[in-house]
Short mmCIF file of C-alpha atoms in Angstrom, two decimals:
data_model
loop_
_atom_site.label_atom_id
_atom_site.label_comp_id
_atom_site.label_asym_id
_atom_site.label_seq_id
_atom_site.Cartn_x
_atom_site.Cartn_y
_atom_site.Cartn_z
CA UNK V 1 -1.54 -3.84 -58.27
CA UNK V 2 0.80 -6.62 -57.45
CA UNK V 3 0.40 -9.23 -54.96
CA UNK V 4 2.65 -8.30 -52.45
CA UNK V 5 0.96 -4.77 -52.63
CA UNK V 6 -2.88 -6.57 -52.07
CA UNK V 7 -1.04 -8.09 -49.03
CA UNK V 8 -2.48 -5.81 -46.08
CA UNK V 9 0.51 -5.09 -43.65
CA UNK V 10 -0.22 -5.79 -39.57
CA UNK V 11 2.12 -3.38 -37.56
CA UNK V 12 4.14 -5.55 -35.44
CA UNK V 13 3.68 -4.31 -31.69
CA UNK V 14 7.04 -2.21 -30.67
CA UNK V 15 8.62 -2.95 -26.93
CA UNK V 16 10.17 -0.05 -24.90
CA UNK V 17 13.22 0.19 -27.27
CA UNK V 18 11.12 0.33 -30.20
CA UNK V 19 12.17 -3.30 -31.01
CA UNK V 20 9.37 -6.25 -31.40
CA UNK V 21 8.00 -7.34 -28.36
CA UNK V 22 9.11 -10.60 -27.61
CA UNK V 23 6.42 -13.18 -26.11
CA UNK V 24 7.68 -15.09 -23.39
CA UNK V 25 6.23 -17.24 -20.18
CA UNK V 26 4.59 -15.05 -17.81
CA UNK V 27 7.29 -15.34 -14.98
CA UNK V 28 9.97 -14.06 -17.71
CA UNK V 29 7.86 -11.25 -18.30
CA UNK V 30 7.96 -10.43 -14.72
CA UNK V 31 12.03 -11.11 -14.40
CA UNK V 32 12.29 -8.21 -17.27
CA UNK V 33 10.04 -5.87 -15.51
CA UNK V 34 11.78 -6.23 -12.17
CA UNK V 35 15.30 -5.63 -13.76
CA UNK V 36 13.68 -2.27 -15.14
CA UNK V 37 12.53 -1.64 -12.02
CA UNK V 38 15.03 0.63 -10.03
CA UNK V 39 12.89 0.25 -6.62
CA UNK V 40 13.31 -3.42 -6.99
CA UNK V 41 17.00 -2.93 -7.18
CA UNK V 42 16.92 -1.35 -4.23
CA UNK V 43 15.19 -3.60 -2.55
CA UNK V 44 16.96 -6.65 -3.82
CA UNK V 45 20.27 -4.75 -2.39
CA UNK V 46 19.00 -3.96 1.07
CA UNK V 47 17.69 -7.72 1.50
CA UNK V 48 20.41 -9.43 0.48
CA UNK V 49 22.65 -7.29 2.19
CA UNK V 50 20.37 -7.84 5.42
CA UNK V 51 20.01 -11.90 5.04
CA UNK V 52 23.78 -11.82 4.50
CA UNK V 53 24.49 -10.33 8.14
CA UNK V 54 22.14 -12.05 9.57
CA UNK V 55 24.31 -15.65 8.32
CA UNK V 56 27.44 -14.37 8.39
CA UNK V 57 26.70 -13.00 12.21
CA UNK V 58 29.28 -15.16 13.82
CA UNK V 59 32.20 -14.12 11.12
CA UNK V 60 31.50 -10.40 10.77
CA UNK V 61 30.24 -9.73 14.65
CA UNK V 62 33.73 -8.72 16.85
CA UNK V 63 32.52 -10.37 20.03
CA UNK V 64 30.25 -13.27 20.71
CA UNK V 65 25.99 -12.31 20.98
CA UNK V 66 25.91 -12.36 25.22
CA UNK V 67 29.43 -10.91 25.78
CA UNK V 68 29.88 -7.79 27.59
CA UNK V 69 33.70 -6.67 26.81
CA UNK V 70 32.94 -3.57 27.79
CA UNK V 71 31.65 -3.79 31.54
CA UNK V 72 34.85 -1.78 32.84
CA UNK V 73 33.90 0.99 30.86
CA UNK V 74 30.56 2.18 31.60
CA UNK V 75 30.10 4.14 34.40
CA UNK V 76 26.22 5.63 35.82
CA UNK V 77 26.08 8.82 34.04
CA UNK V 78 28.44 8.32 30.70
CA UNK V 79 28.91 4.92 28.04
CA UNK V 80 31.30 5.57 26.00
CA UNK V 81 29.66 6.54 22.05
CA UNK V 82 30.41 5.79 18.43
CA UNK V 83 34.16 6.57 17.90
CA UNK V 84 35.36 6.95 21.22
CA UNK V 85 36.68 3.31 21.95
CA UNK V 86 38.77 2.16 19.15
CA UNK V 87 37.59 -1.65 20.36
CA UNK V 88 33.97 -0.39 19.92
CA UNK V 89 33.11 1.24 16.89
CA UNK V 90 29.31 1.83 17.49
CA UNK V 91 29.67 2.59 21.37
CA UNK V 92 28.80 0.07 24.40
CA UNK V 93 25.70 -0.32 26.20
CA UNK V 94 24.63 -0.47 29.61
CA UNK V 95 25.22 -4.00 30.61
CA UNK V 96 29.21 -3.59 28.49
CA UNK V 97 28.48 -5.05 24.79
CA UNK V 98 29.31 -3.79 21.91
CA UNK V 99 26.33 -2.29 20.03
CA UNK V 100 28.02 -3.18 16.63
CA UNK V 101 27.99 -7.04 17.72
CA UNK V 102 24.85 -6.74 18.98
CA UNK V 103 23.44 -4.96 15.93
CA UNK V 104 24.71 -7.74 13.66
CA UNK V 105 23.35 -10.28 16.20
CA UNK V 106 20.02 -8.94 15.39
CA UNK V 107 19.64 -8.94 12.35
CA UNK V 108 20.03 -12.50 12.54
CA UNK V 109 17.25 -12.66 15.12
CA UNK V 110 14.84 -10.44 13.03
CA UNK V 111 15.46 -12.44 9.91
CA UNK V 112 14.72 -15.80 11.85
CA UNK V 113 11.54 -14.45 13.45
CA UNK V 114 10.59 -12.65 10.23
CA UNK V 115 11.13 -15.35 7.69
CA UNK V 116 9.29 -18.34 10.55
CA UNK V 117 6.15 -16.03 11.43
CA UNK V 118 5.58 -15.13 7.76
CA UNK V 119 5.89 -19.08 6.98
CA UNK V 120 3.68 -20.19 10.00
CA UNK V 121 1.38 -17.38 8.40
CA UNK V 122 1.38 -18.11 4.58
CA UNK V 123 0.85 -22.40 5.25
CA UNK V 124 -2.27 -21.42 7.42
CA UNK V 125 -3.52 -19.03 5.51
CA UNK V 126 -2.93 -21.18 2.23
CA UNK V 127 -4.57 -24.07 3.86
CA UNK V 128 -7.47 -22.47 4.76
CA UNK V 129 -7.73 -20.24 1.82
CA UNK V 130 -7.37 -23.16 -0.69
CA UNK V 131 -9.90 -24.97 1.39
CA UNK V 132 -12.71 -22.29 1.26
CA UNK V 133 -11.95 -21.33 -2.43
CA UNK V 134 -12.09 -25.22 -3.13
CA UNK V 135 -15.44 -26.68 -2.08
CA UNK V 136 -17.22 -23.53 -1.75
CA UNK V 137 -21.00 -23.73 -0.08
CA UNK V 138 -20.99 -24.49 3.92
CA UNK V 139 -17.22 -24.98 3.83
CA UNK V 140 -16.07 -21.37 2.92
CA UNK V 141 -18.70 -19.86 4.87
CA UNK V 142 -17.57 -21.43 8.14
CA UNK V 143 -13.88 -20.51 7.16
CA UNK V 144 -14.45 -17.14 6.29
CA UNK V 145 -16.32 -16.05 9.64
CA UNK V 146 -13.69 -17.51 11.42
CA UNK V 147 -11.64 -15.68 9.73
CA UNK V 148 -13.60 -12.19 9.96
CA UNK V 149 -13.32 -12.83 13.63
CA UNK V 150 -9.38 -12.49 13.62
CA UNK V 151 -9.45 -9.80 11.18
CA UNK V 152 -12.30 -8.05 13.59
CA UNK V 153 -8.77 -8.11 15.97
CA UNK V 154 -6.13 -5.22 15.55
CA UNK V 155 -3.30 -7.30 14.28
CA UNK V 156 -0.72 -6.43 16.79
CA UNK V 157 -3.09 -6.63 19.88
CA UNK V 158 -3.90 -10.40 18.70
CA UNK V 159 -0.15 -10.74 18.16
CA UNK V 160 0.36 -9.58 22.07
CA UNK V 161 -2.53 -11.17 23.01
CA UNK V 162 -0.89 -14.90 22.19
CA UNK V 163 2.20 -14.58 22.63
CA UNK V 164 1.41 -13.21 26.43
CA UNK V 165 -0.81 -16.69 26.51
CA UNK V 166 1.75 -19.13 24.57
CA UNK V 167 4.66 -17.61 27.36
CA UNK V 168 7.24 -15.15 26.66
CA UNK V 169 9.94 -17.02 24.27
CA UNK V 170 10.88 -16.52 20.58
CA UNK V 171 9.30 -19.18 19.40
CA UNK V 172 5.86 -17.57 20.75
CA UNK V 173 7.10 -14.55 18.96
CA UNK V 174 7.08 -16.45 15.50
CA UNK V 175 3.39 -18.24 16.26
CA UNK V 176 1.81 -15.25 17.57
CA UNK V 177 2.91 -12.99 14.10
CA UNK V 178 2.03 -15.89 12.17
CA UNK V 179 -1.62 -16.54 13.50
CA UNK V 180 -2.15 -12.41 13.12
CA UNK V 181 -1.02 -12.77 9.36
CA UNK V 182 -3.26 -16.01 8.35
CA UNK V 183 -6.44 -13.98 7.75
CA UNK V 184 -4.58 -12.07 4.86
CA UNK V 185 -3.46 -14.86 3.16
CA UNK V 186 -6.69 -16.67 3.65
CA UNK V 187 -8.98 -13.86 2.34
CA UNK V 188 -6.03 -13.18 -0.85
CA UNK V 189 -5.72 -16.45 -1.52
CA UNK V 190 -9.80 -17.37 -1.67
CA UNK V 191 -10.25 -14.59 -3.55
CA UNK V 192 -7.97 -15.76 -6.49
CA UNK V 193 -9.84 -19.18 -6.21
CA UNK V 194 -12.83 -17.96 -6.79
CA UNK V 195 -11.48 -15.97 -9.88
CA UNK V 196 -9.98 -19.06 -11.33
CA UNK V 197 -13.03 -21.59 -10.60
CA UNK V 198 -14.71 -20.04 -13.52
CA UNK V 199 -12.33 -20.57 -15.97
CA UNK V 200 -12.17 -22.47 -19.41
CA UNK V 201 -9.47 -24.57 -17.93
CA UNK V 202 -11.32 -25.37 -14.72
CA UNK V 203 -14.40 -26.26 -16.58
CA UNK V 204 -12.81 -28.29 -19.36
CA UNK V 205 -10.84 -30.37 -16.53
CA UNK V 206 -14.41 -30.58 -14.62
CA UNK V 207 -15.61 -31.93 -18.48
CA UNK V 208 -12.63 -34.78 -18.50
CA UNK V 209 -13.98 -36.07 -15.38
CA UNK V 210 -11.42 -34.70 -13.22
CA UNK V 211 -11.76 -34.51 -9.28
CA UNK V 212 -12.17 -31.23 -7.11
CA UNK V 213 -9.07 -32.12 -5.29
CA UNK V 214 -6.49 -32.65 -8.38
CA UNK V 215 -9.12 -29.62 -9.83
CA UNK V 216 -7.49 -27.56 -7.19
CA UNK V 217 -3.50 -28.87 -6.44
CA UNK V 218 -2.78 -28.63 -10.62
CA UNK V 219 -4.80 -26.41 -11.56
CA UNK V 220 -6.68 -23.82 -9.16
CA UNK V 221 -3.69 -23.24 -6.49
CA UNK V 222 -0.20 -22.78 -9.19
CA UNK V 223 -2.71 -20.16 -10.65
CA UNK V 224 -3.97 -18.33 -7.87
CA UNK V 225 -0.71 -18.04 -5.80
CA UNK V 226 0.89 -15.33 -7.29
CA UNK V 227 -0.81 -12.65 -5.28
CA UNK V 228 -0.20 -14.79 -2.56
CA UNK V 229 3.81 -14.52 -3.24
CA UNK V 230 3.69 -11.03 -3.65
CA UNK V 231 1.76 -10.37 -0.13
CA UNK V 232 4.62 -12.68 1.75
CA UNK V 233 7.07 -10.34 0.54
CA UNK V 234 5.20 -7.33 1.80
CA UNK V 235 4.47 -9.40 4.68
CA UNK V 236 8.00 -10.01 6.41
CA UNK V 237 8.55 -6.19 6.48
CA UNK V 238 5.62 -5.63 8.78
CA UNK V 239 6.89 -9.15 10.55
CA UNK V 240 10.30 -7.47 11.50
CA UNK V 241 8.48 -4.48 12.62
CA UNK V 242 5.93 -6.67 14.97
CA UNK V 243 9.07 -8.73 15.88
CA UNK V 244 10.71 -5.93 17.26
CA UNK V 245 7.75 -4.07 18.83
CA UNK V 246 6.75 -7.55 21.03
CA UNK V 247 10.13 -7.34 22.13
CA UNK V 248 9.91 -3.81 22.83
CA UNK V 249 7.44 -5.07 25.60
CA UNK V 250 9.17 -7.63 26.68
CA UNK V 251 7.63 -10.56 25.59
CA UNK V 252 10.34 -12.37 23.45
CA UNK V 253 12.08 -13.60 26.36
CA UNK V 254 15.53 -14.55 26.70
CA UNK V 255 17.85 -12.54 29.25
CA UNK V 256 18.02 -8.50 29.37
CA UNK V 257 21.48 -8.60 27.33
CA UNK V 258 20.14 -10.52 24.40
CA UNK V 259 20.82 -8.94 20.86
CA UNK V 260 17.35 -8.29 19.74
CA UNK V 261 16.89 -5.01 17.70
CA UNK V 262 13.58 -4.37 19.74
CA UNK V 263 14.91 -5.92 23.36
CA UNK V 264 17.61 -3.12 22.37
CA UNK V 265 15.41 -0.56 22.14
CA UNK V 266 13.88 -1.58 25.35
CA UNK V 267 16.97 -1.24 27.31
CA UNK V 268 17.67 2.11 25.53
CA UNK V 269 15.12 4.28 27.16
CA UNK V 270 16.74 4.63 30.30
CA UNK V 271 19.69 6.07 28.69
CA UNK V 272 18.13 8.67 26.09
CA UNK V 273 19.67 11.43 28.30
CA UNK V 274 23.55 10.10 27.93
CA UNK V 275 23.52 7.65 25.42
CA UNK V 276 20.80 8.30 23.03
CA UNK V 277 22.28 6.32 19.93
CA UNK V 278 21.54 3.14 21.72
CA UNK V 279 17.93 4.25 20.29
CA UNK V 280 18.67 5.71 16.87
CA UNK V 281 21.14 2.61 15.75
CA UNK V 282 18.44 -0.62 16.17
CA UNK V 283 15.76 1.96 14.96
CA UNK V 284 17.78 2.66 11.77
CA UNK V 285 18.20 -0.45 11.46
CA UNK V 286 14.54 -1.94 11.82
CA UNK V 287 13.75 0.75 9.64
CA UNK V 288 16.22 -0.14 6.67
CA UNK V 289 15.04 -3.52 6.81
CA UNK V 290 11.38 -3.17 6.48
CA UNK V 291 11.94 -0.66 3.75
CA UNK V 292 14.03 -3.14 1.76
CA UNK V 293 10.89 -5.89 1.98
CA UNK V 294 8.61 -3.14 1.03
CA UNK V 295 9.99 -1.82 -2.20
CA UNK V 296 11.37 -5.46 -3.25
CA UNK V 297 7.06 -6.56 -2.38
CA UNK V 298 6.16 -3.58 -3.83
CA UNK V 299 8.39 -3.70 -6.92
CA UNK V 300 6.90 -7.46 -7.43
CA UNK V 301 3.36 -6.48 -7.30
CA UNK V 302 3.74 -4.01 -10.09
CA UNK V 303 5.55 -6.55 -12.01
CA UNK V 304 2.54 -9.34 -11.72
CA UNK V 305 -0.07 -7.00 -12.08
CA UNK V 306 -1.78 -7.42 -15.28
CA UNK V 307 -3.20 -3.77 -15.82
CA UNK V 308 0.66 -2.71 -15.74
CA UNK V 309 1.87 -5.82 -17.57
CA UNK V 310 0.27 -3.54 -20.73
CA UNK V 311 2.23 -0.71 -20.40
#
């Protein structure tokens, strides 16, 4: 027998094109599984297309957000519909404005509300989370029954509930969704703490004499706040959805022509009988939106999750 044949051969582990797996950093690894993901292509698409309305409103919208170009058409029982008005593609509605303006207008406002609520959320919730998963003991007791008293709360009747204290404006929109989302991230984030505190890394920085508070900032926290990404994402679809249902009931303020996809809705009930794409358009369109967060969220949790990471 010759030496090369006493070598024993080690199969070399094949990828999904029957080439070597490579070995990369674990964010790489989750880049290549989203780009072989077609429900995160999806996703990507409808989100990008919907943050690039909502900045581009005031180039691609045909008439300004409050304008009503179309008060000399309506008349009590008939608004003109999609197609009928060259002027206005999508149909006016009952105070004259274009829906297709308005539509455009709120996608901007969704975004805005979405993208601030989920912020406001994700700090508090990271703040408290890192706090309780950090010291541990009296500390993450007292956090975590304060939070199992908001989560004890049906998130949208806490949302109503502050905003209809903090006053009816946008900006009590944004802090009301945002206080109803910081018991996820609290709980998520805690939970990945705790994982992590046991660690060989934790420990040996513990062994070098290192504090709880650098412990946790460059070590515990970059670790642990990957489920904590993922849940944002999945996060600002239900955001646009409670944006537009406070609306719905009046509490985002503003005046009765604002473009707000829920406000819109709002105003649409009255005219089901006549007009009743006034309903279907911002309903389509809340819809589309919350499905593009979900399968982009979705798409990122498979990626990051390390039972599927194997396959």
């Amino acid at each position: 027998m010759s030496a090369a044949e006493a070598i024993p051969t080690v199969p070399v582990p094949e990828g999904d094109a029957g080439q070597p797996r490579r070995s990369g950093s674990f964010w790489g690894d989750v880049l290549r599984r989203l780009r072989r993901n077609p429900a995160a292509w999806i996703g990507a698409v409808v989100v990008s297309l919907f943050v690039l309305v909502a900045l581009l409103a005031p180039v691609l919208a045909p008439y300004p957000e409050l304008a009503t170009p179309g008060a000399g058409l309506r008349l009590p029982t008939y608004l003109p519909g999609p197609g009928e008005v060259p002027d206005f593609p999508l149909g006016i509605d009952r105070f004259g404005g274009d829906v297709l303006s308005k539509l455009i207008w709120g996608a901007q406002a969704s975004l805005l509300i979405g993208v601030a609520s989920t912020f406001f959320g994700l700090l508090g919730g990271m703040v408290l989370g890192a706090l309780a998963g950090a010291f541990g003991g009296w500390v993450d007791t007292l956090i975590m029954r304060v939070v199992d008293i908001l989560l004890s709360v049906p998130h949208l009747l806490l949302a109503v509930s502050i905003a209809a204290v903090l006053g009816r404006t946008p900006l009590a929109v944004m802090i009301a969704i945002g206080v109803a989302q910081v018991p996820i991230f609290a709980r998520l984030l805690r939970s990945s703490m705790l994982q992590q505190r046991g660690s060989d890394y934790v420990l040996a920085a513990r062994t070098l004499g290192l504090g709880t508070g650098r412990i946790t900032m460059t070590h515990l926290l970059p670790n642990s706040v990957g489920p904590v990404i993922v849940q944002a994402t999945l996060t600002l679809a239900t955001a646009v959805i409670d944006a537009a249902a406070l609306s719905f009931l009046g509490l985002g303020g503003g005046r009765p022509e604002t473009a707000e996809w829920g406000r819109m809705l709002t105003y649409a009930q009255a005219e089901l009988a006549i007009a009743p794409w006034l309903a279907f358009l911002p309903g389509i369109c809340i819809m589309i939106a919350a499905l593009g967060f979900t399968l982009l969220g979705e798409a990122l949790r498979e990626a990051m999750d390390p039972r599927t990471r194997k396959r």
